[in-house]
Amino acid sequence: MTKDQVLIQEQRGNISHLMLNRPEKRNALNDDLVAALDAFFANVPEQTRAIVISGTGGHFSSGLDLSQHVARQPLDVMAHSRNWHRVMARIAHSQVPVVAAMSGAVMGGGLEFAAACHVRVAEETVRFQMPEGLRGIFVGGGGSVRISRLIGPDRLTEMMLTGRTYSGVDGERLGLAHHLVPEGQALEKAFELAGRIARNSPTINGFIIQAIAQIGSMPPEAGLYAESLTAALSQTGPDAEEGLKAFLEKRPPNFG
């Protein structure tokens, strides 16, 4: 591990810890950092059952590194945005659950990134913001879809028009975070949740992530049919057998 690494990975048993490591830029997401995230999620360590993501230097991420985007042609911007979409989708569709430990700045592209994670923990002092409208640009990392699904298009519109900042307390109330903790405790809570998730059946974790995301975009009857198919697959495998046996024997299940 060196200070020059933009993404630091540490393995804690069956939990992978990824640290965004550009503290001098409040962990702004440049091309190298997005590429490092892409490479990790393309080849998640086999023993990993949960992933925790945090930022060094007191901040999760202040967003897109605008120093790389001062002058670009429209097609270049579109290609860059589509690459972000691809990498964020790789995270959102990861078979291994991802827990974001959010502190300090969670702004712009940093909030788009957090919205792709499956569980989000925010410290009370977090600052959520979508400042793109103040910069004369539009979101390009998936926020118009993912953040809208969390808080609604109307509220995202207001955030972008005014540059409004929400605290961690407000963000948890609105749906930007699932868990709220005092300052300095996000990482501890994230690992607690990751440990709980890691004890689940990996197959069921994957089903939860994949199936619910797809069902949410289906017509109701198609969604119900997909739910039945997923239930049938999950309840006829060895993990279901172990889970039921463990319940009857009043012991924790061992999913291997």
PDB file of C-alpha atoms in Angstrom, residues 39-240:
ATOM      1  CA  ALA A  39     -10.936  -3.468 -12.257  1.00  0.00           C
ATOM      2  CA  PHE A  40     -11.848  -4.501  -8.701  1.00  0.00           C
ATOM      3  CA  PHE A  41     -15.499  -5.219  -9.456  1.00  0.00           C
ATOM      4  CA  ALA A  42     -14.524  -7.140 -12.576  1.00  0.00           C
ATOM      5  CA  ASN A  43     -12.550  -9.554 -10.392  1.00  0.00           C
ATOM      6  CA  VAL A  44     -13.867  -9.516  -6.808  1.00  0.00           C
ATOM      7  CA  PRO A  45     -11.763 -11.817  -4.585  1.00  0.00           C
ATOM      8  CA  GLU A  46     -13.364 -15.246  -4.369  1.00  0.00           C
ATOM      9  CA  GLN A  47     -13.537 -15.233  -0.563  1.00  0.00           C
ATOM     10  CA  THR A  48     -15.352 -11.885  -0.426  1.00  0.00           C
ATOM     11  CA  ARG A  49     -18.912 -12.008   0.902  1.00  0.00           C
ATOM     12  CA  ALA A  50     -19.396  -8.256   1.407  1.00  0.00           C
ATOM     13  CA  ILE A  51     -17.646  -5.051   0.333  1.00  0.00           C
ATOM     14  CA  VAL A  52     -17.246  -1.859   2.380  1.00  0.00           C
ATOM     15  CA  ILE A  53     -16.354   1.389   0.603  1.00  0.00           C
ATOM     16  CA  SER A  54     -15.116   4.497   2.407  1.00  0.00           C
ATOM     17  CA  GLY A  55     -12.924   7.517   1.726  1.00  0.00           C
ATOM     18  CA  THR A  56      -9.653   8.593   3.285  1.00  0.00           C
ATOM     19  CA  GLY A  57      -9.124  12.037   4.799  1.00  0.00           C
ATOM     20  CA  GLY A  58     -12.608  12.444   6.280  1.00  0.00           C
ATOM     21  CA  HIS A  59     -14.599  12.552   3.041  1.00  0.00           C
ATOM     22  CA  PHE A  60     -16.445   9.921   1.014  1.00  0.00           C
ATOM     23  CA  SER A  61     -16.227  11.746  -2.324  1.00  0.00           C
ATOM     24  CA  SER A  62     -16.679  15.348  -3.459  1.00  0.00           C
ATOM     25  CA  GLY A  63     -17.707  14.181  -6.941  1.00  0.00           C
ATOM     26  CA  LEU A  64     -16.290  14.234 -10.428  1.00  0.00           C
ATOM     27  CA  ASP A  65     -12.757  15.599 -10.736  1.00  0.00           C
ATOM     28  CA  LEU A  66     -13.626  18.679 -12.802  1.00  0.00           C
ATOM     29  CA  SER A  67      -9.955  19.413 -13.517  1.00  0.00           C
ATOM     30  CA  GLN A  68     -10.131  16.651 -16.146  1.00  0.00           C
ATOM     31  CA  HIS A  69     -13.188  18.187 -17.813  1.00  0.00           C
ATOM     32  CA  VAL A  70     -12.409  21.833 -18.473  1.00  0.00           C
ATOM     33  CA  ALA A  71     -12.633  21.518 -22.268  1.00  0.00           C
ATOM     34  CA  ARG A  72     -14.123  18.463 -23.994  1.00  0.00           C
ATOM     35  CA  GLN A  73     -16.144  17.883 -27.120  1.00  0.00           C
ATOM     36  CA  PRO A  74     -19.758  16.646 -26.794  1.00  0.00           C
ATOM     37  CA  LEU A  75     -18.978  13.134 -28.040  1.00  0.00           C
ATOM     38  CA  ASP A  76     -16.038  12.868 -25.633  1.00  0.00           C
ATOM     39  CA  VAL A  77     -18.281  13.886 -22.729  1.00  0.00           C
ATOM     40  CA  MET A  78     -20.901  11.368 -23.791  1.00  0.00           C
ATOM     41  CA  ALA A  79     -18.319   8.563 -24.034  1.00  0.00           C
ATOM     42  CA  HIS A  80     -17.026   9.479 -20.571  1.00  0.00           C
ATOM     43  CA  SER A  81     -20.557   9.481 -19.149  1.00  0.00           C
ATOM     44  CA  ARG A  82     -21.399   6.127 -20.719  1.00  0.00           C
ATOM     45  CA  ASN A  83     -18.251   4.634 -19.229  1.00  0.00           C
ATOM     46  CA  TRP A  84     -19.347   5.885 -15.790  1.00  0.00           C
ATOM     47  CA  HIS A  85     -22.732   4.282 -16.399  1.00  0.00           C
ATOM     48  CA  ARG A  86     -21.021   0.983 -17.204  1.00  0.00           C
ATOM     49  CA  VAL A  87     -18.843   1.052 -14.073  1.00  0.00           C
ATOM     50  CA  MET A  88     -21.682   2.183 -11.772  1.00  0.00           C
ATOM     51  CA  ALA A  89     -23.885  -0.586 -13.203  1.00  0.00           C
ATOM     52  CA  ARG A  90     -21.118  -3.097 -12.469  1.00  0.00           C
ATOM     53  CA  ILE A  91     -21.221  -1.969  -8.826  1.00  0.00           C
ATOM     54  CA  ALA A  92     -25.030  -1.833  -8.619  1.00  0.00           C
ATOM     55  CA  HIS A  93     -25.324  -5.313 -10.168  1.00  0.00           C
ATOM     56  CA  SER A  94     -22.486  -6.831  -8.163  1.00  0.00           C
ATOM     57  CA  GLN A  95     -23.362 -10.282  -6.817  1.00  0.00           C
ATOM     58  CA  VAL A  96     -21.503  -9.261  -3.652  1.00  0.00           C
ATOM     59  CA  PRO A  97     -23.345  -6.637  -1.558  1.00  0.00           C
ATOM     60  CA  VAL A  98     -21.686  -3.215  -1.269  1.00  0.00           C
ATOM     61  CA  VAL A  99     -21.914  -1.041   1.872  1.00  0.00           C
ATOM     62  CA  ALA A 100     -20.968   2.650   1.607  1.00  0.00           C
ATOM     63  CA  ALA A 101     -19.562   4.317   4.746  1.00  0.00           C
ATOM     64  CA  MET A 102     -20.250   7.995   4.071  1.00  0.00           C
ATOM     65  CA  SER A 103     -18.523  10.873   5.841  1.00  0.00           C
ATOM     66  CA  GLY A 104     -17.832  14.497   4.990  1.00  0.00           C
ATOM     67  CA  ALA A 105     -18.572  15.394   1.380  1.00  0.00           C
ATOM     68  CA  VAL A 106     -20.932  13.165  -0.615  1.00  0.00           C
ATOM     69  CA  MET A 107     -21.496  15.430  -3.585  1.00  0.00           C
ATOM     70  CA  GLY A 108     -22.227  15.219  -7.301  1.00  0.00           C
ATOM     71  CA  GLY A 109     -20.552  12.156  -8.733  1.00  0.00           C
ATOM     72  CA  GLY A 110     -19.797  11.007  -5.190  1.00  0.00           C
ATOM     73  CA  LEU A 111     -23.525  10.825  -4.471  1.00  0.00           C
ATOM     74  CA  GLU A 112     -24.108   9.116  -7.823  1.00  0.00           C
ATOM     75  CA  PHE A 113     -21.510   6.540  -6.780  1.00  0.00           C
ATOM     76  CA  ALA A 114     -23.091   6.081  -3.338  1.00  0.00           C
ATOM     77  CA  ALA A 115     -26.507   5.602  -4.955  1.00  0.00           C
ATOM     78  CA  ALA A 116     -25.103   2.567  -6.811  1.00  0.00           C
ATOM     79  CA  CYS A 117     -24.208   0.901  -3.492  1.00  0.00           C
ATOM     80  CA  HIS A 118     -26.696  -1.444  -1.834  1.00  0.00           C
ATOM     81  CA  VAL A 119     -26.472  -0.232   1.774  1.00  0.00           C
ATOM     82  CA  ARG A 120     -25.558   3.334   2.736  1.00  0.00           C
ATOM     83  CA  VAL A 121     -24.435   4.514   6.171  1.00  0.00           C
ATOM     84  CA  ALA A 122     -24.191   8.270   6.748  1.00  0.00           C
ATOM     85  CA  GLU A 123     -22.666  10.238   9.568  1.00  0.00           C
ATOM     86  CA  GLU A 124     -24.849  13.062  10.893  1.00  0.00           C
ATOM     87  CA  THR A 125     -22.341  15.620   9.600  1.00  0.00           C
ATOM     88  CA  VAL A 126     -22.331  14.352   6.001  1.00  0.00           C
ATOM     89  CA  ARG A 127     -23.018  16.984   3.327  1.00  0.00           C
ATOM     90  CA  PHE A 128     -25.148  15.683   0.465  1.00  0.00           C
ATOM     91  CA  GLN A 129     -25.212  17.987  -2.556  1.00  0.00           C
ATOM     92  CA  MET A 130     -25.762  17.904  -6.320  1.00  0.00           C
ATOM     93  CA  PRO A 131     -23.984  21.112  -7.378  1.00  0.00           C
ATOM     94  CA  GLU A 132     -23.899  20.476 -11.143  1.00  0.00           C
ATOM     95  CA  GLY A 133     -26.393  23.245 -11.900  1.00  0.00           C
ATOM     96  CA  LEU A 134     -24.087  25.739 -10.187  1.00  0.00           C
ATOM     97  CA  ARG A 135     -21.217  24.573 -12.410  1.00  0.00           C
ATOM     98  CA  GLY A 136     -23.125  24.867 -15.684  1.00  0.00           C
ATOM     99  CA  ILE A 137     -23.194  21.100 -16.287  1.00  0.00           C
ATOM    100  CA  PHE A 138     -25.656  18.203 -16.084  1.00  0.00           C
ATOM    101  CA  VAL A 139     -25.200  14.949 -14.194  1.00  0.00           C
ATOM    102  CA  GLY A 140     -23.491  12.169 -16.145  1.00  0.00           C
ATOM    103  CA  GLY A 141     -22.865   9.328 -13.713  1.00  0.00           C
ATOM    104  CA  GLY A 142     -26.376   7.913 -13.454  1.00  0.00           C
ATOM    105  CA  GLY A 143     -27.799  10.312 -10.867  1.00  0.00           C
ATOM    106  CA  SER A 144     -30.811  11.339 -12.934  1.00  0.00           C
ATOM    107  CA  VAL A 145     -31.958   7.715 -12.687  1.00  0.00           C
ATOM    108  CA  ARG A 146     -30.561   6.331  -9.421  1.00  0.00           C
ATOM    109  CA  ILE A 147     -30.896   9.371  -7.174  1.00  0.00           C
ATOM    110  CA  SER A 148     -34.343  10.105  -8.633  1.00  0.00           C
ATOM    111  CA  ARG A 149     -35.400   6.610  -7.599  1.00  0.00           C
ATOM    112  CA  LEU A 150     -34.230   7.308  -4.055  1.00  0.00           C
ATOM    113  CA  ILE A 151     -35.721  10.752  -3.439  1.00  0.00           C
ATOM    114  CA  GLY A 152     -37.965  11.430  -6.471  1.00  0.00           C
ATOM    115  CA  PRO A 153     -37.393  13.547  -9.609  1.00  0.00           C
ATOM    116  CA  ASP A 154     -38.977  16.640  -8.046  1.00  0.00           C
ATOM    117  CA  ARG A 155     -36.545  16.784  -5.130  1.00  0.00           C
ATOM    118  CA  LEU A 156     -33.522  16.029  -7.336  1.00  0.00           C
ATOM    119  CA  THR A 157     -34.579  18.859  -9.652  1.00  0.00           C
ATOM    120  CA  GLU A 158     -34.664  21.265  -6.705  1.00  0.00           C
ATOM    121  CA  MET A 159     -31.281  20.041  -5.438  1.00  0.00           C
ATOM    122  CA  MET A 160     -29.666  20.645  -8.825  1.00  0.00           C
ATOM    123  CA  LEU A 161     -31.358  24.002  -9.476  1.00  0.00           C
ATOM    124  CA  THR A 162     -30.453  25.500  -6.108  1.00  0.00           C
ATOM    125  CA  GLY A 163     -27.325  23.581  -5.076  1.00  0.00           C
ATOM    126  CA  ARG A 164     -29.082  22.781  -1.795  1.00  0.00           C
ATOM    127  CA  THR A 165     -27.065  20.835   0.774  1.00  0.00           C
ATOM    128  CA  TYR A 166     -28.636  18.195   2.987  1.00  0.00           C
ATOM    129  CA  SER A 167     -27.137  16.955   6.239  1.00  0.00           C
ATOM    130  CA  GLY A 168     -26.805  13.281   7.046  1.00  0.00           C
ATOM    131  CA  VAL A 169     -29.898  13.621   9.249  1.00  0.00           C
ATOM    132  CA  ASP A 170     -31.947  14.997   6.344  1.00  0.00           C
ATOM    133  CA  GLY A 171     -30.425  12.502   3.913  1.00  0.00           C
ATOM    134  CA  GLU A 172     -31.461   9.531   6.037  1.00  0.00           C
ATOM    135  CA  ARG A 173     -34.991  10.935   6.266  1.00  0.00           C
ATOM    136  CA  LEU A 174     -35.195  11.401   2.495  1.00  0.00           C
ATOM    137  CA  GLY A 175     -33.692   8.042   1.524  1.00  0.00           C
ATOM    138  CA  LEU A 176     -30.124   8.973   0.590  1.00  0.00           C
ATOM    139  CA  ALA A 177     -28.936   6.818   3.508  1.00  0.00           C
ATOM    140  CA  HIS A 178     -30.331   3.748   5.242  1.00  0.00           C
ATOM    141  CA  HIS A 179     -28.467   4.181   8.536  1.00  0.00           C
ATOM    142  CA  LEU A 180     -27.513   7.320  10.462  1.00  0.00           C
ATOM    143  CA  VAL A 181     -24.641   7.430  12.962  1.00  0.00           C
ATOM    144  CA  PRO A 182     -22.690  10.112  14.878  1.00  0.00           C
ATOM    145  CA  GLU A 183     -19.606  11.653  13.320  1.00  0.00           C
ATOM    146  CA  GLY A 184     -16.687   9.220  13.095  1.00  0.00           C
ATOM    147  CA  GLN A 185     -18.797   6.058  13.369  1.00  0.00           C
ATOM    148  CA  ALA A 186     -19.800   5.310   9.761  1.00  0.00           C
ATOM    149  CA  LEU A 187     -17.001   2.834   9.095  1.00  0.00           C
ATOM    150  CA  GLU A 188     -17.646   0.871  12.286  1.00  0.00           C
ATOM    151  CA  LYS A 189     -21.358   0.616  11.461  1.00  0.00           C
ATOM    152  CA  ALA A 190     -20.601  -0.324   7.848  1.00  0.00           C
ATOM    153  CA  PHE A 191     -18.415  -3.229   8.977  1.00  0.00           C
ATOM    154  CA  GLU A 192     -21.069  -4.341  11.455  1.00  0.00           C
ATOM    155  CA  LEU A 193     -23.648  -4.455   8.652  1.00  0.00           C
ATOM    156  CA  ALA A 194     -21.198  -6.074   6.222  1.00  0.00           C
ATOM    157  CA  GLY A 195     -20.493  -8.790   8.777  1.00  0.00           C
ATOM    158  CA  ARG A 196     -24.195  -9.475   9.117  1.00  0.00           C
ATOM    159  CA  ILE A 197     -24.631  -9.567   5.330  1.00  0.00           C
ATOM    160  CA  ALA A 198     -21.594 -11.839   4.905  1.00  0.00           C
ATOM    161  CA  ARG A 199     -23.261 -14.483   7.070  1.00  0.00           C
ATOM    162  CA  ASN A 200     -26.154 -14.756   4.607  1.00  0.00           C
ATOM    163  CA  SER A 201     -26.234 -17.236   1.781  1.00  0.00           C
ATOM    164  CA  PRO A 202     -24.167 -15.733  -1.070  1.00  0.00           C
ATOM    165  CA  THR A 203     -26.758 -17.075  -3.506  1.00  0.00           C
ATOM    166  CA  ILE A 204     -29.612 -15.331  -1.710  1.00  0.00           C
ATOM    167  CA  ASN A 205     -27.634 -12.084  -1.468  1.00  0.00           C
ATOM    168  CA  GLY A 206     -27.159 -12.234  -5.224  1.00  0.00           C
ATOM    169  CA  PHE A 207     -30.851 -12.968  -5.798  1.00  0.00           C
ATOM    170  CA  ILE A 208     -31.866 -10.046  -3.572  1.00  0.00           C
ATOM    171  CA  ILE A 209     -29.661  -7.608  -5.472  1.00  0.00           C
ATOM    172  CA  GLN A 210     -30.467  -8.843  -8.967  1.00  0.00           C
ATOM    173  CA  ALA A 211     -34.123  -9.774  -8.681  1.00  0.00           C
ATOM    174  CA  ILE A 212     -35.387  -6.723  -6.802  1.00  0.00           C
ATOM    175  CA  ALA A 213     -33.603  -4.352  -9.208  1.00  0.00           C
ATOM    176  CA  GLN A 214     -35.226  -6.071 -12.197  1.00  0.00           C
ATOM    177  CA  ILE A 215     -38.653  -6.493 -10.608  1.00  0.00           C
ATOM    178  CA  GLY A 216     -38.721  -2.788  -9.764  1.00  0.00           C
ATOM    179  CA  SER A 217     -38.699  -1.900 -13.473  1.00  0.00           C
ATOM    180  CA  MET A 218     -41.279  -4.525 -14.522  1.00  0.00           C
ATOM    181  CA  PRO A 219     -45.066  -4.244 -14.848  1.00  0.00           C
ATOM    182  CA  PRO A 220     -46.670  -5.620 -11.662  1.00  0.00           C
ATOM    183  CA  GLU A 221     -47.789  -8.980 -13.057  1.00  0.00           C
ATOM    184  CA  ALA A 222     -44.409  -9.613 -14.709  1.00  0.00           C
ATOM    185  CA  GLY A 223     -42.731  -8.664 -11.438  1.00  0.00           C
ATOM    186  CA  LEU A 224     -44.848 -11.103  -9.479  1.00  0.00           C
ATOM    187  CA  TYR A 225     -44.010 -13.875 -11.935  1.00  0.00           C
ATOM    188  CA  ALA A 226     -40.280 -13.079 -11.634  1.00  0.00           C
ATOM    189  CA  GLU A 227     -40.671 -13.141  -7.858  1.00  0.00           C
ATOM    190  CA  SER A 228     -42.180 -16.633  -8.026  1.00  0.00           C
ATOM    191  CA  LEU A 229     -39.363 -17.871 -10.247  1.00  0.00           C
ATOM    192  CA  THR A 230     -36.744 -16.467  -7.885  1.00  0.00           C
ATOM    193  CA  ALA A 231     -38.510 -17.974  -4.888  1.00  0.00           C
ATOM    194  CA  ALA A 232     -38.624 -21.360  -6.625  1.00  0.00           C
ATOM    195  CA  LEU A 233     -34.907 -21.238  -7.399  1.00  0.00           C
ATOM    196  CA  SER A 234     -33.960 -20.117  -3.890  1.00  0.00           C
ATOM    197  CA  GLN A 235     -36.166 -22.532  -1.957  1.00  0.00           C
ATOM    198  CA  THR A 236     -35.076 -25.685  -3.764  1.00  0.00           C
ATOM    199  CA  GLY A 237     -31.312 -25.390  -3.295  1.00  0.00           C
ATOM    200  CA  PRO A 238     -28.867 -26.513  -0.598  1.00  0.00           C
ATOM    201  CA  ASP A 239     -28.820 -23.111   1.116  1.00  0.00           C
ATOM    202  CA  ALA A 240     -32.561 -23.277   1.769  1.00  0.00           C
TER     203      ALA A 240
END
